Coordinates of C-alpha atoms in Angstrom, one line a residue:
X1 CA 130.0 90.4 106.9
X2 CA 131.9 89.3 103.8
X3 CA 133.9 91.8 102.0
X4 CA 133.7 92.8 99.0
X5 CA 136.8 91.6 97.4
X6 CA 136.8 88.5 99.0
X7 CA 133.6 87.4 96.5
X8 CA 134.2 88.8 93.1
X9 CA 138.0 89.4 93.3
X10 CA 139.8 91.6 92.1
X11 CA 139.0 91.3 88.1
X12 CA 135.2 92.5 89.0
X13 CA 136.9 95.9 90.7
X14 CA 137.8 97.2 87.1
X15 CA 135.6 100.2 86.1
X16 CA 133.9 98.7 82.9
X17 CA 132.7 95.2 82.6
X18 CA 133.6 92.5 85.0
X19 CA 135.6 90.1 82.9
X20 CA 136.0 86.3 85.5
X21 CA 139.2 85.1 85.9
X22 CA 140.9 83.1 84.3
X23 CA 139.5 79.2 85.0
X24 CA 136.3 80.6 87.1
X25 CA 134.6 81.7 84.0
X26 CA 132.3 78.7 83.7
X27 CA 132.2 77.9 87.5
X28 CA 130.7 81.8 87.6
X29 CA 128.3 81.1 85.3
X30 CA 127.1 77.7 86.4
X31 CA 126.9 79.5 90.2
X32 CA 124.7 82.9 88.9
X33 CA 124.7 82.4 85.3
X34 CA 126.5 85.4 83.6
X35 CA 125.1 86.1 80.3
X36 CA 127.8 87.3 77.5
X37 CA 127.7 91.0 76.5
X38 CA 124.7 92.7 75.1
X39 CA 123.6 92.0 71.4
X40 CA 123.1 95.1 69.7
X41 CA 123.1 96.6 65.7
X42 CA 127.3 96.2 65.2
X43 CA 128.1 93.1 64.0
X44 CA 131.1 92.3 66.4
X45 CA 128.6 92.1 69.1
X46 CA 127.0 89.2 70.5
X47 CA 123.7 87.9 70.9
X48 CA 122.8 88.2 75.1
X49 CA 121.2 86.0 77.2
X50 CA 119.1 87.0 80.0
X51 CA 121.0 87.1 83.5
X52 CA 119.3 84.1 85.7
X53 CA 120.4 85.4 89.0
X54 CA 117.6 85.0 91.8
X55 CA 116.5 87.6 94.3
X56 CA 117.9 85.0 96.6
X57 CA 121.6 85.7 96.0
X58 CA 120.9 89.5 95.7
X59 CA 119.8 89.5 99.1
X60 CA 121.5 86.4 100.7
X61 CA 124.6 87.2 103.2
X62 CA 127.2 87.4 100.3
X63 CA 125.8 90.2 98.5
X64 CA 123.4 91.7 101.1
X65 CA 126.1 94.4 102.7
X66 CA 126.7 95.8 99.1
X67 CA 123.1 95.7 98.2
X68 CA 122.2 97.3 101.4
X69 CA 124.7 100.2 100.3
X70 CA 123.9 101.0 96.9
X71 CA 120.2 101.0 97.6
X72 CA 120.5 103.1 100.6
X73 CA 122.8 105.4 99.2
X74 CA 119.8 106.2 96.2
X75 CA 117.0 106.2 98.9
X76 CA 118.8 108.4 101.3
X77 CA 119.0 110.7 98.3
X78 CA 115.3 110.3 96.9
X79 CA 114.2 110.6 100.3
X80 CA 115.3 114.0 101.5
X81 CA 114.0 115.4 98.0
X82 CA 110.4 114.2 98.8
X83 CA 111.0 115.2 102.8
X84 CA 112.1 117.9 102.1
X85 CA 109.4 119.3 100.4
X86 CA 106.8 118.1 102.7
X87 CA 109.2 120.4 105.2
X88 CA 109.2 123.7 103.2
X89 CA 106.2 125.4 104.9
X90 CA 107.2 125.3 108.6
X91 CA 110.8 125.9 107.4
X92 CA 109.6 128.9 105.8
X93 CA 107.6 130.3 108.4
X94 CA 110.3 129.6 110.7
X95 CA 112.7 131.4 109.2
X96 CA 111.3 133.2 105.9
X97 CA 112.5 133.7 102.7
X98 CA 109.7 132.9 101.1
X99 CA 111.0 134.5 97.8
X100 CA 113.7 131.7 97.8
X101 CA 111.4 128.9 98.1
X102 CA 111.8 127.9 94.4
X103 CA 115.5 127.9 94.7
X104 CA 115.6 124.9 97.3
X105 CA 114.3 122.2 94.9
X106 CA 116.4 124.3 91.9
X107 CA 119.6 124.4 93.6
X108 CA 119.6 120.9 94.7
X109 CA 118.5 119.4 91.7
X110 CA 121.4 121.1 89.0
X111 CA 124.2 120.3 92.2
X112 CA 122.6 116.9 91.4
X113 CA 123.0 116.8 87.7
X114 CA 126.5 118.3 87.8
X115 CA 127.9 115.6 90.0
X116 CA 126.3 113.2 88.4
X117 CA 128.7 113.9 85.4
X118 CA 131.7 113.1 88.2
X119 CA 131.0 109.8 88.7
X120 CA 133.0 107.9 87.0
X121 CA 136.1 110.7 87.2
X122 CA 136.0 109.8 91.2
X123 CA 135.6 106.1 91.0
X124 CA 139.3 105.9 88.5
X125 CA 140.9 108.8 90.8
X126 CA 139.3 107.3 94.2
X127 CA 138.1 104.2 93.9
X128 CA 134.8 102.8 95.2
X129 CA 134.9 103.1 99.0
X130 CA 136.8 106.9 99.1
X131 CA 134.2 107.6 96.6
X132 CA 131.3 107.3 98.6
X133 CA 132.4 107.9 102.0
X134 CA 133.2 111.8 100.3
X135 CA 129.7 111.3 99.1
X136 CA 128.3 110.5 102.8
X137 CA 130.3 113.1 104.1
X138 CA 129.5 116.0 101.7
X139 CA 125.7 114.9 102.4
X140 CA 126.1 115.0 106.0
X141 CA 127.7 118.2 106.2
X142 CA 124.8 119.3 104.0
X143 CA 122.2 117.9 106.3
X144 CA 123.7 119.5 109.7
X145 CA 123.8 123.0 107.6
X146 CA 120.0 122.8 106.7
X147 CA 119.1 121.7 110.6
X148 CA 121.3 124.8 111.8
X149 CA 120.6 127.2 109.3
X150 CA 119.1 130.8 110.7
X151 CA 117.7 131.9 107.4
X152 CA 116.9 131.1 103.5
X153 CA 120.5 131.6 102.2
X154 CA 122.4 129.1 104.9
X155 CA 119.3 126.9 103.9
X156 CA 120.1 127.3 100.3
X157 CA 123.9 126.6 100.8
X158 CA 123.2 123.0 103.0
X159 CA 120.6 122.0 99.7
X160 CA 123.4 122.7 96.8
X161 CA 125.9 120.8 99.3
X162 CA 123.0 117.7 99.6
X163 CA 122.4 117.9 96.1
X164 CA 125.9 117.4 94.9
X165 CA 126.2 114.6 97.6
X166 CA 123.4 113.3 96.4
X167 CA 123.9 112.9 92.8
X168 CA 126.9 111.7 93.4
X169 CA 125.5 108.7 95.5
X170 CA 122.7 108.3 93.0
X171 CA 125.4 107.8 90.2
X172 CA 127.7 106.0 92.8
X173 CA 124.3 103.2 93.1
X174 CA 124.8 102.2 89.2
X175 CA 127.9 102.0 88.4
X176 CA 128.8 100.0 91.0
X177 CA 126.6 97.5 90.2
X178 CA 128.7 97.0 87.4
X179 CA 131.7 97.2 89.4
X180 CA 131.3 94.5 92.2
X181 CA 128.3 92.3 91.5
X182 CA 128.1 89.6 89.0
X183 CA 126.6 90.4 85.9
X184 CA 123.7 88.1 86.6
X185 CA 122.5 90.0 89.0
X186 CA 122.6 93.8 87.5
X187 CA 118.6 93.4 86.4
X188 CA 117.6 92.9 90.1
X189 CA 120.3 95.0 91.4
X190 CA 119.0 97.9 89.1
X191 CA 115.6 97.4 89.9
X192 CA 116.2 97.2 93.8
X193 CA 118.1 100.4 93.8
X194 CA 115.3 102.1 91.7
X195 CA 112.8 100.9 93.6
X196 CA 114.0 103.1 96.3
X197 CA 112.5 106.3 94.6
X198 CA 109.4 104.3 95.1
X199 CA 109.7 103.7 98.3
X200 CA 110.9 107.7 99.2
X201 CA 107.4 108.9 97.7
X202 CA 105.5 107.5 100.8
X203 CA 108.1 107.5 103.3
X204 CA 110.0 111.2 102.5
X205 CA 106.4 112.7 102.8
X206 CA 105.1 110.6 105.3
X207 CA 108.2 111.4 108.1
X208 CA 108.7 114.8 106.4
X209 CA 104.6 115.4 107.9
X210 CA 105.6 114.2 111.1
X211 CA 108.0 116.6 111.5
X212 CA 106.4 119.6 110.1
X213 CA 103.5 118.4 112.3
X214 CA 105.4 119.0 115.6
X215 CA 107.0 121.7 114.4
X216 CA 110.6 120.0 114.4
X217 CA 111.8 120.7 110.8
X218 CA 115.0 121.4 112.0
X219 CA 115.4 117.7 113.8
X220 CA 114.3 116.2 110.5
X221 CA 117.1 117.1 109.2
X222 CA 119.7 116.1 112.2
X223 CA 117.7 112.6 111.3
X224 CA 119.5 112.4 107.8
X225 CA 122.6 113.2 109.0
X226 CA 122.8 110.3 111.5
X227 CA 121.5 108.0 108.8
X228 CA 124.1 109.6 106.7
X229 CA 126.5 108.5 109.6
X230 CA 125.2 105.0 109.9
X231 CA 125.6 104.5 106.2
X232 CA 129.3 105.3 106.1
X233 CA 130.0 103.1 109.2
X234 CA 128.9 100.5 106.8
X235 CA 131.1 101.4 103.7
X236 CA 134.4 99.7 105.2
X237 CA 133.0 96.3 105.8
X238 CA 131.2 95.8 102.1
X239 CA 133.6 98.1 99.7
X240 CA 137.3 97.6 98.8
X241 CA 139.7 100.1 99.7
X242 CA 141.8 101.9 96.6
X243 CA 141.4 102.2 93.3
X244 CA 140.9 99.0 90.8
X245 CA 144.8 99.8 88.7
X246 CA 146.3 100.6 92.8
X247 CA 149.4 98.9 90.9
X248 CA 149.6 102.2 89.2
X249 CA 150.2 105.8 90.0
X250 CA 147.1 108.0 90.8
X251 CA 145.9 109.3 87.7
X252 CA 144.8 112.9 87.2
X253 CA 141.3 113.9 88.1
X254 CA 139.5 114.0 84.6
X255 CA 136.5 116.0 85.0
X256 CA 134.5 116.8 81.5
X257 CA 134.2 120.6 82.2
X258 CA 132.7 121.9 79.2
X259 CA 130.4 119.3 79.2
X260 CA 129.9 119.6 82.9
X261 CA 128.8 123.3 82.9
X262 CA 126.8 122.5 79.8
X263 CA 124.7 120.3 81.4
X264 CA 124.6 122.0 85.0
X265 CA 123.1 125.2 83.1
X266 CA 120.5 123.3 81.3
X267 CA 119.3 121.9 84.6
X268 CA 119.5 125.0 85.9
X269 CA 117.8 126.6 82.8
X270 CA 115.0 124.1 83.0
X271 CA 114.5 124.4 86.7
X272 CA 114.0 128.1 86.3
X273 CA 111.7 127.7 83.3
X274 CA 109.1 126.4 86.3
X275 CA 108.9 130.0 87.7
X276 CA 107.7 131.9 85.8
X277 CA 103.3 132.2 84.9
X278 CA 104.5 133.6 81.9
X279 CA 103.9 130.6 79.2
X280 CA 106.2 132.3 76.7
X281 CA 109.0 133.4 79.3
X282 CA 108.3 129.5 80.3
X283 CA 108.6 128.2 76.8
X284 CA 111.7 129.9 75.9
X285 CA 113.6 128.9 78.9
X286 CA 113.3 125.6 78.2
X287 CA 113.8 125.9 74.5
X288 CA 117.3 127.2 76.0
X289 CA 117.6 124.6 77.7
X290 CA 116.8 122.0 74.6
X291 CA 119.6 124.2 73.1
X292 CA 121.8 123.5 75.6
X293 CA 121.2 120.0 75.6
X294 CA 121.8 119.7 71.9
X295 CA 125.1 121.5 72.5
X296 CA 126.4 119.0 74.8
X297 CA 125.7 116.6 72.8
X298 CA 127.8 117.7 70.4
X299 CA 130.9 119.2 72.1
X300 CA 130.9 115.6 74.8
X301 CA 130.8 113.4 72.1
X302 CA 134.5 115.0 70.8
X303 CA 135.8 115.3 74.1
X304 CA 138.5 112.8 75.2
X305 CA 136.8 112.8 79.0
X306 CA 133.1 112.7 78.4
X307 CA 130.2 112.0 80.4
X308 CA 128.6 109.5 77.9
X309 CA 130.6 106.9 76.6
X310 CA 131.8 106.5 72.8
X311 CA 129.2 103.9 72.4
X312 CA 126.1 106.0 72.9
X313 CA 127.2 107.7 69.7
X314 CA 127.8 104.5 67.9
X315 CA 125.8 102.3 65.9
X316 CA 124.8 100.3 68.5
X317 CA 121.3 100.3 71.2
X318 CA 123.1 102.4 73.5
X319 CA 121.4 105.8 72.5
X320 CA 118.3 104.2 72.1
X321 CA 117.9 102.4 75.7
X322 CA 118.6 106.0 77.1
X323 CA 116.4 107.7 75.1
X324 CA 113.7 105.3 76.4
X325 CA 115.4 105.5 80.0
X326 CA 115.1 109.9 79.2
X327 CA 111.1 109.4 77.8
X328 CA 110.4 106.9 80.6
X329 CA 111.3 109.4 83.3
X330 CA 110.3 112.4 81.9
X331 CA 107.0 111.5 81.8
X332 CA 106.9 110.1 85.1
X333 CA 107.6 113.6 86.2
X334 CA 103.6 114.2 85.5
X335 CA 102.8 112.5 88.6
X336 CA 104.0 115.8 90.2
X337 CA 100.5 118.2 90.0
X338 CA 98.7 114.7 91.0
X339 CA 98.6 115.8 94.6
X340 CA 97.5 119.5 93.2
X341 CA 94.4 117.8 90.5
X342 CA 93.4 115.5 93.8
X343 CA 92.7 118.4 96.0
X344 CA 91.4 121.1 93.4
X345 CA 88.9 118.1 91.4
X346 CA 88.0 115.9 93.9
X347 CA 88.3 118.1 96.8
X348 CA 90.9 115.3 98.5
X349 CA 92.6 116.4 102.0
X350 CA 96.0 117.4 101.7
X351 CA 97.2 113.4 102.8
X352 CA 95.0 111.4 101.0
X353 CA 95.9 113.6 97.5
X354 CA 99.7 112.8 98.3
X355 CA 98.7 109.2 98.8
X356 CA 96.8 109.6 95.6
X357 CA 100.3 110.9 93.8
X358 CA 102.2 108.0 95.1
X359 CA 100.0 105.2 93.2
X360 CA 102.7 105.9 90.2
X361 CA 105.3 104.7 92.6
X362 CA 103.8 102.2 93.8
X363 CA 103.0 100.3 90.3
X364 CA 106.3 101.4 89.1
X365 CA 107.9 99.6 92.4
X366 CA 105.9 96.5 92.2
X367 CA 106.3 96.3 88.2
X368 CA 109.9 96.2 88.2
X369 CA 110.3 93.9 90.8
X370 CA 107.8 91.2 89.1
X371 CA 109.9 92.4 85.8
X372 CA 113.1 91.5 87.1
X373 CA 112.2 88.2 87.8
X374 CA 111.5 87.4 84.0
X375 CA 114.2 84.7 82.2
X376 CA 113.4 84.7 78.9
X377 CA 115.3 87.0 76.9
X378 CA 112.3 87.6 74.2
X379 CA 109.7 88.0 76.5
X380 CA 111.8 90.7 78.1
X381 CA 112.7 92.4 75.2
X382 CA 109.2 92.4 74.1
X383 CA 108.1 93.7 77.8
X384 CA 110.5 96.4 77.2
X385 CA 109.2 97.3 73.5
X386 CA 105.6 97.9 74.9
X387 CA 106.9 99.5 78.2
X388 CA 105.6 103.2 76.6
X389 CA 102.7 102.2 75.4
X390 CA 101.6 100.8 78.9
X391 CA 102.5 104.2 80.3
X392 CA 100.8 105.9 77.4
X393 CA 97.6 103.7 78.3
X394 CA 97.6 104.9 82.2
X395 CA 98.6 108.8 81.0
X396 CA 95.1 108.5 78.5
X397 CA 93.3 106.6 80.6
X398 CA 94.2 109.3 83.3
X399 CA 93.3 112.1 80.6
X400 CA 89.8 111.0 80.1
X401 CA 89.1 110.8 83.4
X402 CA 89.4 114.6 84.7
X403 CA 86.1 116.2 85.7
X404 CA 85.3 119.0 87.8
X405 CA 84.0 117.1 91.3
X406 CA 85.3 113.8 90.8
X407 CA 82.9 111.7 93.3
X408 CA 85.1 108.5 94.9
X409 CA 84.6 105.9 91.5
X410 CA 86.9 108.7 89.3
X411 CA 89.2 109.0 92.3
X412 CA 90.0 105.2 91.6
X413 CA 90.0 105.3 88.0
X414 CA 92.7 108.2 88.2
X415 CA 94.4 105.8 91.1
X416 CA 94.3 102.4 88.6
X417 CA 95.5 105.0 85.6
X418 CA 98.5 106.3 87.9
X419 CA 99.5 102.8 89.0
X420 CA 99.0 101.3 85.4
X421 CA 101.2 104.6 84.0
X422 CA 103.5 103.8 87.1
X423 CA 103.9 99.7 86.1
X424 CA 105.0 100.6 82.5
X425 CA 107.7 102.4 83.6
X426 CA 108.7 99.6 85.8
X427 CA 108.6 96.7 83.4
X428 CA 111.0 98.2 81.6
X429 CA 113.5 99.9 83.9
X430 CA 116.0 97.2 85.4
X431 CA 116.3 95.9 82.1
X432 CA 117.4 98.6 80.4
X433 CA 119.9 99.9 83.3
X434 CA 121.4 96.5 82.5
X435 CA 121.7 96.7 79.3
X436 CA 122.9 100.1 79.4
X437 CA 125.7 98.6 81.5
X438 CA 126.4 96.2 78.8
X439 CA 125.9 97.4 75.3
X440 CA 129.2 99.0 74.9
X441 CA 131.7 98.6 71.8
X442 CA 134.6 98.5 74.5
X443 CA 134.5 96.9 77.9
X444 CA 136.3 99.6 79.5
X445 CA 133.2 102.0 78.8
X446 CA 130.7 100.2 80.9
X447 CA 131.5 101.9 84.2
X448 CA 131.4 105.0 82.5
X449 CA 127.7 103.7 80.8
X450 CA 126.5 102.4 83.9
X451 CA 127.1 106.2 85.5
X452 CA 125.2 108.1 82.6
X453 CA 122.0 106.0 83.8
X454 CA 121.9 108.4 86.6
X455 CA 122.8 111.7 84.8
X456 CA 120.0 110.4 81.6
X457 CA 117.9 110.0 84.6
X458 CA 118.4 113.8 86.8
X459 CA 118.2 115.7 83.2
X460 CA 115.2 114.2 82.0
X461 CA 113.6 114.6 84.7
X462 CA 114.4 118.3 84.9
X463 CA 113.0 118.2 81.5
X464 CA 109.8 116.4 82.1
X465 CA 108.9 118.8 85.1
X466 CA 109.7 122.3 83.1
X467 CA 107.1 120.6 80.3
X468 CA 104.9 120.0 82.6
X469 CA 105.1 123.2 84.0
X470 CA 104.3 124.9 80.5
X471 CA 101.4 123.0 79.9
X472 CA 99.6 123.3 82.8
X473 CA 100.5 127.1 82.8
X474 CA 99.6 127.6 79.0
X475 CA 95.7 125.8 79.5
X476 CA 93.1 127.8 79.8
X477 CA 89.7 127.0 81.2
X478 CA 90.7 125.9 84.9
X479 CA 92.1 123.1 86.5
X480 CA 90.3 120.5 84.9
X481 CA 91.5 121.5 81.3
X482 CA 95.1 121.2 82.8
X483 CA 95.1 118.3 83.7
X484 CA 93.4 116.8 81.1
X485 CA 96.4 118.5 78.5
X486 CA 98.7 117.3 81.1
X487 CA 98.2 113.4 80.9
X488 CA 97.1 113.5 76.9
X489 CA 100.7 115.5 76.3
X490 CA 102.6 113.1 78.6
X491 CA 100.6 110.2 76.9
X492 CA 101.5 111.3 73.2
X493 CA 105.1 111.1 74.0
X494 CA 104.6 107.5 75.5
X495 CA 103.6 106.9 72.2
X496 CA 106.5 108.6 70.3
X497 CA 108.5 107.1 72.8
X498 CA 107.6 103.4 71.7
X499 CA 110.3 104.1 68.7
X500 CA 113.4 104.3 70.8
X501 CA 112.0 101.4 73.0
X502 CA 112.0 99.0 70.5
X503 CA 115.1 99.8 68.5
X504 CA 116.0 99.1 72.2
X505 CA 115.0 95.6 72.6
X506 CA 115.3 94.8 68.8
X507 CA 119.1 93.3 69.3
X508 CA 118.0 91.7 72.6
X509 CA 116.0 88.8 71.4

């Protein structure tokens, strides 16, 4: 297998954008066809064009080992969430705490969203390969404390320890893609590695079932940890060793604090805001949690070590291609009471109603795949402009559709509104995790805007799930009318969401 460094060299290893060396510039582009940096609102930015790397060098032997890695990094992490899940009720049985069961989705989730804001801190202290071996390891040590854990609170402990892993693999998956792949290929790359929360919504519940099934939650478990073993056998061979300025001293360990516990107690806030029946207990959690948001906002944006970079509070389409990325996933988070609708409305077995939930996945997965292919720089940004309004289609389409006793035609109307709501998303994603990787004001940023993708994606998708959670608990008139606010709420902010998306693609023609 080819290392790492032996391909890009070491000018791609520099946190920010990879700049060719000196004489290889054209040759680069001739051989995967760089584009130059994103065109944006500034004027001292330039026009892009859009990368023409094929799936073909993605996944051919010089870039397979790394691809292989940062995708399996995010799908080890998206898979225990969903596995998980599917293990709670024999765990719980097993060995109680019932109370607690909340807690295990909670907990992992804000360890999640407050490593997340680490990611680029480790990758300038560590460098890429220490960076996610401690990743692997945390996770593994996480995953042998869940399969030996003799009650809820050991349980709890392994789940914050997976979480923080996690998000730091999740994070770990993007910015690296900025870090040692050609800038060609940071579409596809971004799309392959998101794909991989498509492909954990049928295979976290399907394995997590077999499991539970034989009664061997605790082996399920065991199981991630020798995956989490495999993957770090593979980290040597594809990932440089030492930081990308090893000429250097190592610098201090820059963590943004402030904005680090701001954000870790607004996931928390927003994960709690799902307990509670009480609507207005519900609501005002997660208006604290806005709060909170807005707060950080503030306070990171005057902070020399910040989570976002400078340029998402400039003038440029960096705030707007992650509000679209924070819309966009939010709403995705709908798809969670699918499963619930499926069996209460159309009376659907447990299996066939989680199948039923994973038709968002699965047009999301195949969308962004067919997206990534696209060449043409104004049909992409024009894909990306309508992107919420597709998913606003499938959320109404889905709306209209809720009746009490759905016979088997709804069922596939809800199925073609999921996957429709599920390939808007999709068309849009790749391109702008690329573009967020790109449209900076200062190249050394763009590891640090490639990381945020991960952090925009964990916190709106804590925010999505605790509005969910208050409109479904604030309908009245049974299920049906739940569901129905559920998709038309979800749908309306498609809409609203339509602004950010095209003052996203409007410098990207």
């Amino acid at each position: 297998m080819v290392h790492v460094t032996d391909v890009t060299g070491p000018a791609t290893m520099q946190w920010g954008h990879p700049q060719p060396r000196s004489g290889e510039g054209d040759a680069q582009r001739d051989e995967v066809g760089v584009p130059p940096a994103c065109g944006g609102e500034s004027g001292n930015q330039t026009q892009p064009t859009e990368t023409i790397g094929s799936w073909r060098a993605l996944l051919g032997p010089r870039f397979l080992g790394v691809s292989t890695l940062l995708a399996g990094g995010v799908a080890l992490y998206a898979i225990n969430e969903f596995l998980t899940a599917s293990l709670l009720p024999s765990t719980v049985a097993d060995i109680g705490g019932e109370r607690l069961f909340a807690w295990v989705t909670t907990l992992y989730l804000v360890g999640s969203v407050v490593a997340a804001t680490t990611v680029s801190a480790a990758l300038v202290r560590l460098g890429a390969r220490s960076s996610y071996l401690l990743g692997l390891a945390v996770f593994g040590i996480g995953s042998v404390v869940c399969a030996a854990a003799p009650n809820m609170e050991v349980l709890l402990a392994g789940r914050t320890l997976q979480g923080a892993a996690g998000g730091l693999l999740a994070g770990l998956g993007y910015a690296l893609i900025s870090a040692v792949l050609p800038q060609a290929l940071w579409t596809r790359a971004s799309a392959l590695v998101s794909a991989m929360w498509g492909v954990a919504t049928v295979v976290g519940p399907a394995t997590g079932g077999f499991f539970a099934q034989f009664g061997l939650w605790r082996w399920a478990f065991g199981a991630v940890a020798v995956l989490t073993a495999a993957m770090a056998a593979l980290v040597p061979m594809v990932l440089p060793g030492g930081r990308a300025d090893s000429d250097g001293a190592a610098p201090a360990l820059k963590i943004p604090v402030w904005s680090l516990l701001l954000l870790g107690t607004a996931a928390l806030t927003v994960s709690v805001a799902q307990v509670p029946h009480d609507s207005v207990a519900t609501t005002a959690l997660l208006a604290v949690s806005v709060l909170l948001v807005a707060v950080f906002l503030v306070v990171d944006r005057r902070m020399p070590v910040a989570v976002l970079p400078p340029s998402a509070f400039g003038s440029g389409p960096l705030r707007w291609i992650y509000l679209t990325m924070a819309v966009l996933m939010a709403s995705a988070v709908a798809d969670m009471y699918v499963p619930l609708f499926g069996q209460r409305l159309a009376h659907l077995v447990p299996v066939v109603a989680g199948f039923l939930g994973a038709a968002l996945a699965v047009g999301w997965t195949v969308s962004e795949i067919a997206s990534a292919s696209l060449s043409s720089g104004r049909v992409i940004a024009r894909v990306v402009a309508a992107a919420p309004l597709i998913m606003a289609v499938g959320l109404a389409l889905g709306a209209v559709t809720q009746v009490d006793d759905a016979p088997v035609g709804v069922v596939v109307l809800w199925t073609v509104a999921l996957t429709i709501t599920g390939a808007g998303i999709g068309a849009a994603w790749p391109h702008l995790s690329a573009w967020a990787m790109s449209c900076v004001d200062d190249a050394e940023d763009g590891g640090a805007a490639a990381a945020a993708i991960n952090t925009v994606q964990l916190i709106s998708g804590a925010f999505g799930a605790g509005l969910a959670g208050v409109v479904v608990n604030s309908a009245h008139g049974g299920v049906v009318v739940a569901a129905r606010w559920l998709f038309a709420v979800f749908a309306a902010l498609g809409v609203v969401g339509a602004v950010a998306s095209y003052r996203a693609s409007r410098g990207q023609r």
